[in-house]
Amino acid sequence: MKYTILVNEGPYQHQAADSAIQFVRAALEKGHEIFRVFFYHDGVNNGTRLTVPPADDRLIQKAWTELAEKHGLDLVICIAAAQRRGIMDADEAKRQGLDANNIAPGFRISGLGQLVEGGIQADRLVVFGD
Amino acid sequence: MSMLHIVNKSPFERVAFASCLAHANAGDSILMIEDAVVGAVDGSSFSDKVKAAMSDKTVYVLGADLAARGLEGKAMEGIVSVDYAGFVDLTANNDTTQSWL
Amino acid sequence: MSTKNFLFVNRKAPYGTVYALESLEVVLISAAFEQNVSLAFIDDGVYQITKGQNSKGIGMKNFSPTFRALGDYDITKLYVSTESLAERGLTVDDLMELTYEDADDDYAEKPSIILVNREEMAAMMAEQEVILSF
């Protein structure tokens, strides 16, 4: 079965990202396809490579990046939500005249249409949020 | 057409769980995850509502979330405990999913 | 691209959190994909469409007029929970008058708000294929 996953909350503040990662791992193990993971609202904060949690805490952003690298996941960050919250890739930072970018490997920034398309293309859409 | 309702909020803090129960149709499935698993415990002010829902719907709880909150083995009779693989199966076996955030 | 029944479930009040505003942004985008879109307003979601919203004093943009534009995007089914209104001491008169022009009926102006009770809301939800909640 083909899934689109929507993550509405940032890492560490809510359990939503943790639940989504566990769900995605289990779905992949069962042989399902993850068509796309879309990050919206504070969920865009999953995609910053600048998080440095304490040594004994889990690495949420790295878990996403590893899933993307291992399974070719399409991790899409909503551009409008990202701009509000300071999540930038190199192109966008340059376009906005900013001095840095922070997007993590495996993530890309795109429009909300990618979420709607994900809903249309996938057999199931599962939402994780608060 | 069957639906999987996913609830993640404690019924003692927010109305999402109660709203979910009020809108779920007969034959639907309800899965408690995250903070919603506290609603699985018997003898609470909310447990009668869950029991009423079980008359024509199937109610599940994510075992890992229950265990994390010190509530393993405390789910009321009739609630089915699942792991993340079981969570995936529930989404696949129902036509749609709705998260009551 | 195929057409699916999309439902956006709104259960949160505006301004206190960004969910209502950013949900509306997805609704507008979905119109471009020509999907069969419905909106549900349940619990505190009914506060999103009250009339007379004035957000000047809190320094935030009043985005409620955007709901009036939905009809122009062919989004014409806004299901509002009668129980949720009653529980909050509200009636339909407290809501904005949201309408659309029916192209199949000589562009007659028709109400977009559909008042439904829980059973009717549940039956409408059972018809959906993609349910987005924020």
Short mmCIF file of C-alpha atoms in Angstrom, two decimals:
data_model
loop_
_atom_site.label_atom_id
_atom_site.label_comp_id
_atom_site.label_asym_id
_atom_site.label_seq_id
_atom_site.Cartn_x
_atom_site.Cartn_y
_atom_site.Cartn_z
CA MET A 1 0.00 0.00 0.00
CA LYS A 2 1.13 3.55 -0.73
CA TYR A 3 1.24 6.04 2.16
CA THR A 4 1.56 9.78 2.58
CA ILE A 5 2.43 10.88 6.11
CA LEU A 6 1.71 14.37 7.47
CA VAL A 7 3.75 15.58 10.46
CA ASN A 8 2.35 18.73 12.08
CA GLU A 9 4.59 19.15 15.10
CA GLY A 10 8.27 19.78 15.70
CA PRO A 11 10.64 17.33 17.35
CA TYR A 12 10.99 17.01 21.16
CA GLN A 13 8.04 19.30 22.03
CA HIS A 14 5.42 16.73 21.02
CA GLN A 15 5.50 12.97 20.51
CA ALA A 16 4.09 13.35 16.99
CA ALA A 17 7.45 13.10 15.17
CA ASP A 18 8.50 10.07 17.26
CA SER A 19 5.21 8.31 16.52
CA ALA A 20 5.55 9.13 12.83
CA ILE A 21 9.08 7.71 12.66
CA GLN A 22 7.99 4.49 14.39
CA PHE A 23 5.02 4.22 12.04
CA VAL A 24 7.13 4.80 8.92
CA ARG A 25 9.70 2.19 10.05
CA ALA A 26 6.97 -0.37 10.69
CA ALA A 27 5.26 0.36 7.37
CA LEU A 28 8.52 -0.03 5.44
CA GLU A 29 9.28 -3.30 7.26
CA LYS A 30 5.91 -4.58 6.11
CA GLY A 31 6.79 -3.77 2.52
CA HIS A 32 4.52 -0.74 2.14
CA GLU A 33 5.61 2.26 0.09
CA ILE A 34 6.01 5.69 1.68
CA PHE A 35 5.11 8.01 -1.17
CA ARG A 36 5.93 11.16 0.79
CA VAL A 37 6.36 12.56 4.28
CA PHE A 38 5.11 16.13 4.42
CA PHE A 39 6.11 18.47 7.26
CA TYR A 40 3.73 21.31 8.08
CA HIS A 41 3.15 23.80 10.91
CA ASP A 42 5.96 23.41 13.49
CA GLY A 43 6.63 20.03 11.85
CA VAL A 44 9.03 21.88 9.54
CA ASN A 45 11.44 22.02 12.49
CA ASN A 46 12.11 18.30 11.99
CA GLY A 47 14.24 19.37 9.05
CA THR A 48 16.91 21.55 10.68
CA ARG A 49 20.35 20.00 10.83
CA LEU A 50 21.31 22.31 13.73
CA THR A 51 19.62 20.38 16.55
CA VAL A 52 22.02 19.13 19.22
CA PRO A 53 20.05 17.12 21.79
CA PRO A 54 21.77 15.78 24.93
CA ALA A 55 23.91 12.68 24.37
CA ASP A 56 21.39 10.34 26.00
CA ASP A 57 18.43 11.62 23.96
CA ARG A 58 17.23 10.28 20.61
CA LEU A 59 18.23 12.03 17.38
CA ILE A 60 14.97 12.78 15.62
CA GLN A 61 16.30 14.75 12.66
CA LYS A 62 19.03 12.16 12.05
CA ALA A 63 16.43 9.37 12.15
CA TRP A 64 14.56 11.10 9.30
CA THR A 65 17.74 11.64 7.32
CA GLU A 66 18.76 7.99 7.76
CA LEU A 67 15.31 6.79 6.67
CA ALA A 68 15.55 9.03 3.62
CA GLU A 69 19.00 7.74 2.70
CA LYS A 70 18.19 4.08 3.30
CA HIS A 71 14.74 3.98 1.70
CA GLY A 72 14.79 6.95 -0.67
CA LEU A 73 12.01 8.70 1.24
CA ASP A 74 10.69 11.97 -0.11
CA LEU A 75 10.79 14.32 2.91
CA VAL A 76 9.07 17.57 1.98
CA ILE A 77 9.02 20.70 4.12
CA CYS A 78 6.26 23.23 3.43
CA ILE A 79 7.86 26.41 2.13
CA ALA A 80 5.34 28.84 3.63
CA ALA A 81 5.54 27.23 7.07
CA ALA A 82 9.35 26.98 6.79
CA GLN A 83 9.76 30.65 5.90
CA ARG A 84 7.73 31.65 8.96
CA ARG A 85 9.96 29.50 11.18
CA GLY A 86 13.40 30.02 9.70
CA ILE A 87 13.99 26.70 7.97
CA MET A 88 16.03 27.47 4.85
CA ASP A 89 17.84 25.65 2.12
CA ALA A 90 20.78 27.25 0.31
CA ASP A 91 18.75 28.55 -2.64
CA GLU A 92 16.02 30.05 -0.50
CA ALA A 93 18.51 31.64 1.93
CA LYS A 94 20.27 33.25 -1.01
CA ARG A 95 17.02 34.44 -2.53
CA GLN A 96 15.99 36.01 0.80
CA GLY A 97 19.42 37.57 1.33
CA LEU A 98 20.05 35.54 4.48
CA ASP A 99 23.51 34.63 5.78
CA ALA A 100 22.91 30.94 6.45
CA ASN A 101 20.81 27.88 5.72
CA ASN A 102 19.94 25.00 8.01
CA ILE A 103 18.10 22.28 6.09
CA ALA A 104 19.15 18.73 6.92
CA PRO A 105 20.25 16.16 4.33
CA GLY A 106 17.38 14.19 2.82
CA PHE A 107 14.84 17.00 3.17
CA ARG A 108 13.61 19.33 0.45
CA ILE A 109 11.48 22.46 0.59
CA SER A 110 8.43 22.75 -1.63
CA GLY A 111 4.86 24.00 -1.77
CA LEU A 112 1.64 22.90 -0.11
CA GLY A 113 0.55 21.38 -3.39
CA GLN A 114 2.88 18.50 -2.55
CA LEU A 115 0.66 17.65 0.42
CA VAL A 116 -2.52 17.71 -1.64
CA GLU A 117 -0.83 15.66 -4.36
CA GLY A 118 0.32 13.23 -1.65
CA GLY A 119 -3.30 12.81 -0.57
CA ILE A 120 -4.39 12.17 -4.14
CA GLN A 121 -1.59 9.76 -5.08
CA ALA A 122 -1.40 7.68 -1.91
CA ASP A 123 -3.82 4.95 -0.83
CA ARG A 124 -3.69 6.20 2.75
CA LEU A 125 -2.89 9.49 4.44
CA VAL A 126 -1.95 9.34 8.12
CA VAL A 127 -1.68 12.55 10.17
CA PHE A 128 0.55 12.96 13.23
CA GLY A 129 0.18 16.15 15.23
CA ASP A 130 -1.08 17.75 18.39
CA MET B 1 -16.36 1.92 4.01
CA SER B 2 -14.67 1.65 7.39
CA MET B 3 -12.59 4.26 9.13
CA LEU B 4 -9.71 4.13 11.58
CA HIS B 5 -9.96 6.94 14.12
CA ILE B 6 -6.63 7.79 15.74
CA VAL B 7 -6.77 9.66 19.06
CA ASN B 8 -3.68 11.00 20.80
CA LYS B 9 -5.05 13.27 23.52
CA SER B 10 -5.99 12.44 27.10
CA PRO B 11 -9.77 12.57 27.52
CA PHE B 12 -9.17 14.29 30.85
CA GLU B 13 -7.46 17.25 29.20
CA ARG B 14 -9.21 17.79 25.86
CA VAL B 15 -12.49 16.96 24.16
CA ALA B 16 -10.88 15.31 21.11
CA PHE B 17 -11.43 11.76 22.40
CA ALA B 18 -15.07 12.42 23.33
CA SER B 19 -15.62 14.12 19.97
CA CYS B 20 -14.11 11.10 18.20
CA LEU B 21 -16.45 8.71 20.03
CA ALA B 22 -19.41 10.94 19.18
CA HIS B 23 -18.61 10.87 15.46
CA ALA B 24 -17.36 7.31 14.89
CA ASN B 25 -19.75 5.05 12.99
CA ALA B 26 -20.66 1.45 13.83
CA GLY B 27 -18.01 -0.89 12.43
CA ASP B 28 -15.24 1.71 12.68
CA SER B 29 -12.01 1.18 14.60
CA ILE B 30 -10.56 3.50 17.24
CA LEU B 31 -6.88 3.48 18.14
CA MET B 32 -5.45 5.25 21.19
CA ILE B 33 -1.86 6.43 20.87
CA GLU B 34 0.38 8.84 22.80
CA ASP B 35 -1.48 10.55 25.70
CA ALA B 36 -4.84 9.07 24.64
CA VAL B 37 -3.83 5.67 26.07
CA VAL B 38 -4.78 6.89 29.56
CA GLY B 39 -8.35 6.51 28.31
CA ALA B 40 -7.86 2.74 28.15
CA VAL B 41 -7.67 2.31 31.93
CA ASP B 42 -10.71 0.79 33.61
CA GLY B 43 -12.58 2.53 36.43
CA SER B 44 -11.97 6.10 35.26
CA SER B 45 -14.59 8.81 34.73
CA PHE B 46 -14.17 8.17 30.98
CA SER B 47 -14.15 4.36 30.85
CA ASP B 48 -17.93 4.02 30.51
CA LYS B 49 -17.78 6.05 27.30
CA VAL B 50 -15.11 3.74 25.89
CA LYS B 51 -17.12 0.67 26.94
CA ALA B 52 -20.20 2.08 25.19
CA ALA B 53 -18.16 2.57 22.03
CA MET B 54 -17.02 -1.06 22.17
CA SER B 55 -20.59 -2.25 21.66
CA ASP B 56 -20.37 -1.61 17.90
CA LYS B 57 -16.77 -0.49 17.26
CA THR B 58 -13.39 -2.09 17.89
CA VAL B 59 -11.08 -0.23 20.24
CA TYR B 60 -7.30 -0.62 20.12
CA VAL B 61 -4.43 0.77 22.16
CA LEU B 62 -0.78 1.17 21.19
CA GLY B 63 0.93 -1.07 23.76
CA ALA B 64 4.23 0.83 23.71
CA ASP B 65 2.49 4.07 24.68
CA LEU B 66 0.61 2.31 27.48
CA ALA B 67 3.81 0.75 28.84
CA ALA B 68 5.68 4.07 28.63
CA ARG B 69 3.10 5.61 30.97
CA GLY B 70 3.28 2.81 33.55
CA LEU B 71 -0.11 1.43 32.52
CA GLU B 72 0.83 -1.91 30.95
CA GLY B 73 -1.80 -4.54 31.73
CA LYS B 74 -4.26 -1.89 32.94
CA ALA B 75 -6.33 -1.57 29.76
CA MET B 76 -9.93 -2.59 30.24
CA GLU B 77 -11.11 -5.92 28.93
CA GLY B 78 -11.99 -5.92 25.26
CA ILE B 79 -9.43 -3.31 24.20
CA VAL B 80 -6.95 -4.84 21.77
CA SER B 81 -3.28 -3.98 22.28
CA VAL B 82 -1.21 -3.50 19.11
CA ASP B 83 2.41 -2.64 18.29
CA TYR B 84 3.47 -0.24 15.51
CA ALA B 85 3.17 -3.05 12.95
CA GLY B 86 -0.40 -3.56 14.16
CA PHE B 87 -0.97 0.19 13.84
CA VAL B 88 0.14 -0.03 10.20
CA ASP B 89 -2.19 -3.00 9.63
CA LEU B 90 -5.11 -1.00 11.02
CA THR B 91 -4.46 1.84 8.57
CA ALA B 92 -4.20 -0.64 5.69
CA ASN B 93 -7.31 -2.61 6.66
CA ASN B 94 -9.56 0.44 6.98
CA ASP B 95 -10.48 2.56 3.96
CA THR B 96 -9.54 5.88 5.55
CA THR B 97 -7.89 7.23 8.68
CA GLN B 98 -8.88 10.27 10.68
CA SER B 99 -6.63 11.77 13.36
CA TRP B 100 -8.50 13.60 16.13
CA LEU B 101 -5.82 16.16 16.95
CA MET C 1 -5.01 13.43 -11.79
CA SER C 2 -7.90 11.68 -10.13
CA THR C 3 -10.56 13.37 -8.04
CA LYS C 4 -10.98 12.37 -4.42
CA ASN C 5 -13.25 13.44 -1.60
CA PHE C 6 -11.11 15.65 0.64
CA LEU C 7 -12.29 16.65 4.09
CA PHE C 8 -10.60 19.29 6.21
CA VAL C 9 -11.56 18.94 9.87
CA ASN C 10 -11.31 22.16 11.87
CA ARG C 11 -11.59 21.69 15.62
CA LYS C 12 -9.45 24.52 16.96
CA ALA C 13 -10.15 28.18 17.61
CA PRO C 14 -8.31 30.83 15.55
CA TYR C 15 -5.45 33.10 16.76
CA GLY C 16 -4.46 31.11 19.89
CA THR C 17 -2.58 28.72 17.60
CA VAL C 18 -1.70 28.85 13.91
CA TYR C 19 -3.62 25.68 12.97
CA ALA C 20 -6.75 27.43 11.70
CA LEU C 21 -4.83 29.83 9.46
CA GLU C 22 -2.47 27.24 8.03
CA SER C 23 -5.36 24.82 7.50
CA LEU C 24 -7.10 27.45 5.40
CA GLU C 25 -3.94 27.80 3.32
CA VAL C 26 -4.09 24.09 2.42
CA VAL C 27 -7.79 24.36 1.63
CA LEU C 28 -7.07 27.13 -0.89
CA ILE C 29 -4.27 25.12 -2.51
CA SER C 30 -6.49 22.04 -2.76
CA ALA C 31 -8.91 24.03 -4.92
CA ALA C 32 -6.23 24.24 -7.61
CA PHE C 33 -6.18 20.43 -7.78
CA GLU C 34 -9.92 20.30 -8.54
CA GLN C 35 -10.73 17.88 -5.74
CA ASN C 36 -14.14 17.40 -4.14
CA VAL C 37 -13.46 19.45 -1.01
CA SER C 38 -15.54 19.69 2.15
CA LEU C 39 -14.81 21.44 5.43
CA ALA C 40 -16.04 20.41 8.87
CA PHE C 41 -16.26 22.81 11.81
CA ILE C 42 -16.51 20.90 15.08
CA ASP C 43 -15.82 21.81 18.72
CA ASP C 44 -13.78 25.06 18.95
CA GLY C 45 -13.46 25.04 15.15
CA VAL C 46 -16.79 26.87 14.98
CA TYR C 47 -15.03 29.98 16.32
CA GLN C 48 -13.08 30.19 13.05
CA ILE C 49 -16.17 31.41 11.20
CA THR C 50 -17.81 33.75 13.73
CA LYS C 51 -18.70 37.16 12.35
CA GLY C 52 -17.27 40.43 13.61
CA GLN C 53 -13.75 39.18 14.26
CA ASN C 54 -11.48 42.12 15.08
CA SER C 55 -7.88 41.17 15.67
CA LYS C 56 -6.40 44.69 15.59
CA GLY C 57 -5.81 44.69 19.34
CA ILE C 58 -3.68 41.53 19.28
CA GLY C 59 -1.46 42.57 16.40
CA MET C 60 -2.46 39.65 14.21
CA LYS C 61 -4.09 39.60 10.79
CA ASN C 62 -7.83 38.87 10.74
CA PHE C 63 -7.98 36.03 8.22
CA SER C 64 -11.69 35.29 8.55
CA PRO C 65 -12.58 37.23 5.35
CA THR C 66 -10.71 34.52 3.45
CA PHE C 67 -13.58 32.13 4.24
CA ARG C 68 -15.83 34.40 2.17
CA ALA C 69 -13.61 33.77 -0.85
CA LEU C 70 -13.94 29.98 -0.70
CA GLY C 71 -17.07 30.03 -2.86
CA ASP C 72 -15.05 31.59 -5.69
CA TYR C 73 -12.75 28.56 -5.51
CA ASP C 74 -15.71 26.16 -5.80
CA ILE C 75 -15.39 25.18 -2.15
CA THR C 76 -19.02 25.29 -1.17
CA LYS C 77 -19.57 22.64 1.50
CA LEU C 78 -18.88 23.90 5.01
CA TYR C 79 -20.42 21.49 7.50
CA VAL C 80 -20.98 23.05 10.92
CA SER C 81 -21.81 20.99 14.01
CA THR C 82 -25.07 22.14 15.60
CA GLU C 83 -24.09 20.50 18.91
CA SER C 84 -20.77 22.37 18.93
CA LEU C 85 -22.58 25.69 18.36
CA ALA C 86 -25.14 24.96 21.09
CA GLU C 87 -22.51 23.85 23.62
CA ARG C 88 -20.80 27.23 23.14
CA GLY C 89 -23.93 29.36 23.38
CA LEU C 90 -23.77 30.20 19.69
CA THR C 91 -26.31 30.04 16.88
CA VAL C 92 -25.94 30.24 13.12
CA ASP C 93 -26.66 33.98 13.44
CA ASP C 94 -23.26 34.36 15.15
CA LEU C 95 -21.51 33.00 12.04
CA MET C 96 -20.45 34.84 8.91
CA GLU C 97 -22.85 34.58 5.98
CA LEU C 98 -20.82 32.42 3.64
CA THR C 99 -22.25 31.91 0.18
CA TYR C 100 -21.37 30.79 -3.32
CA GLU C 101 -22.80 31.39 -6.77
CA ASP C 102 -24.21 28.19 -8.22
CA ALA C 103 -23.02 27.96 -11.83
CA ASP C 104 -25.58 25.19 -12.46
CA ASP C 105 -28.47 27.38 -11.30
CA ASP C 106 -28.02 30.68 -13.16
CA TYR C 107 -25.41 31.81 -10.59
CA ALA C 108 -27.97 32.00 -7.82
CA GLU C 109 -26.42 32.90 -4.47
CA LYS C 110 -26.62 29.96 -2.08
CA PRO C 111 -25.40 29.36 1.47
CA SER C 112 -22.16 27.39 1.89
CA ILE C 113 -22.79 26.63 5.55
CA ILE C 114 -24.57 23.35 6.10
CA LEU C 115 -25.76 22.80 9.68
CA VAL C 116 -25.55 19.14 10.65
CA ASN C 117 -25.99 17.14 13.82
CA ARG C 118 -23.52 14.47 14.96
CA GLU C 119 -25.16 11.64 13.05
CA GLU C 120 -25.20 13.66 9.84
CA MET C 121 -21.59 14.77 10.40
CA ALA C 122 -20.53 11.15 10.94
CA ALA C 123 -22.35 10.05 7.79
CA MET C 124 -20.63 12.82 5.80
CA MET C 125 -17.23 11.76 7.20
CA ALA C 126 -17.86 8.16 6.11
CA GLU C 127 -18.04 9.41 2.50
CA GLN C 128 -14.53 10.89 2.57
CA GLU C 129 -11.34 9.46 1.08
CA VAL C 130 -8.69 11.83 2.42
CA ILE C 131 -9.16 13.45 5.84
CA LEU C 132 -6.80 16.21 6.88
CA SER C 133 -6.84 17.48 10.44
CA PHE C 134 -4.53 20.08 11.89
#
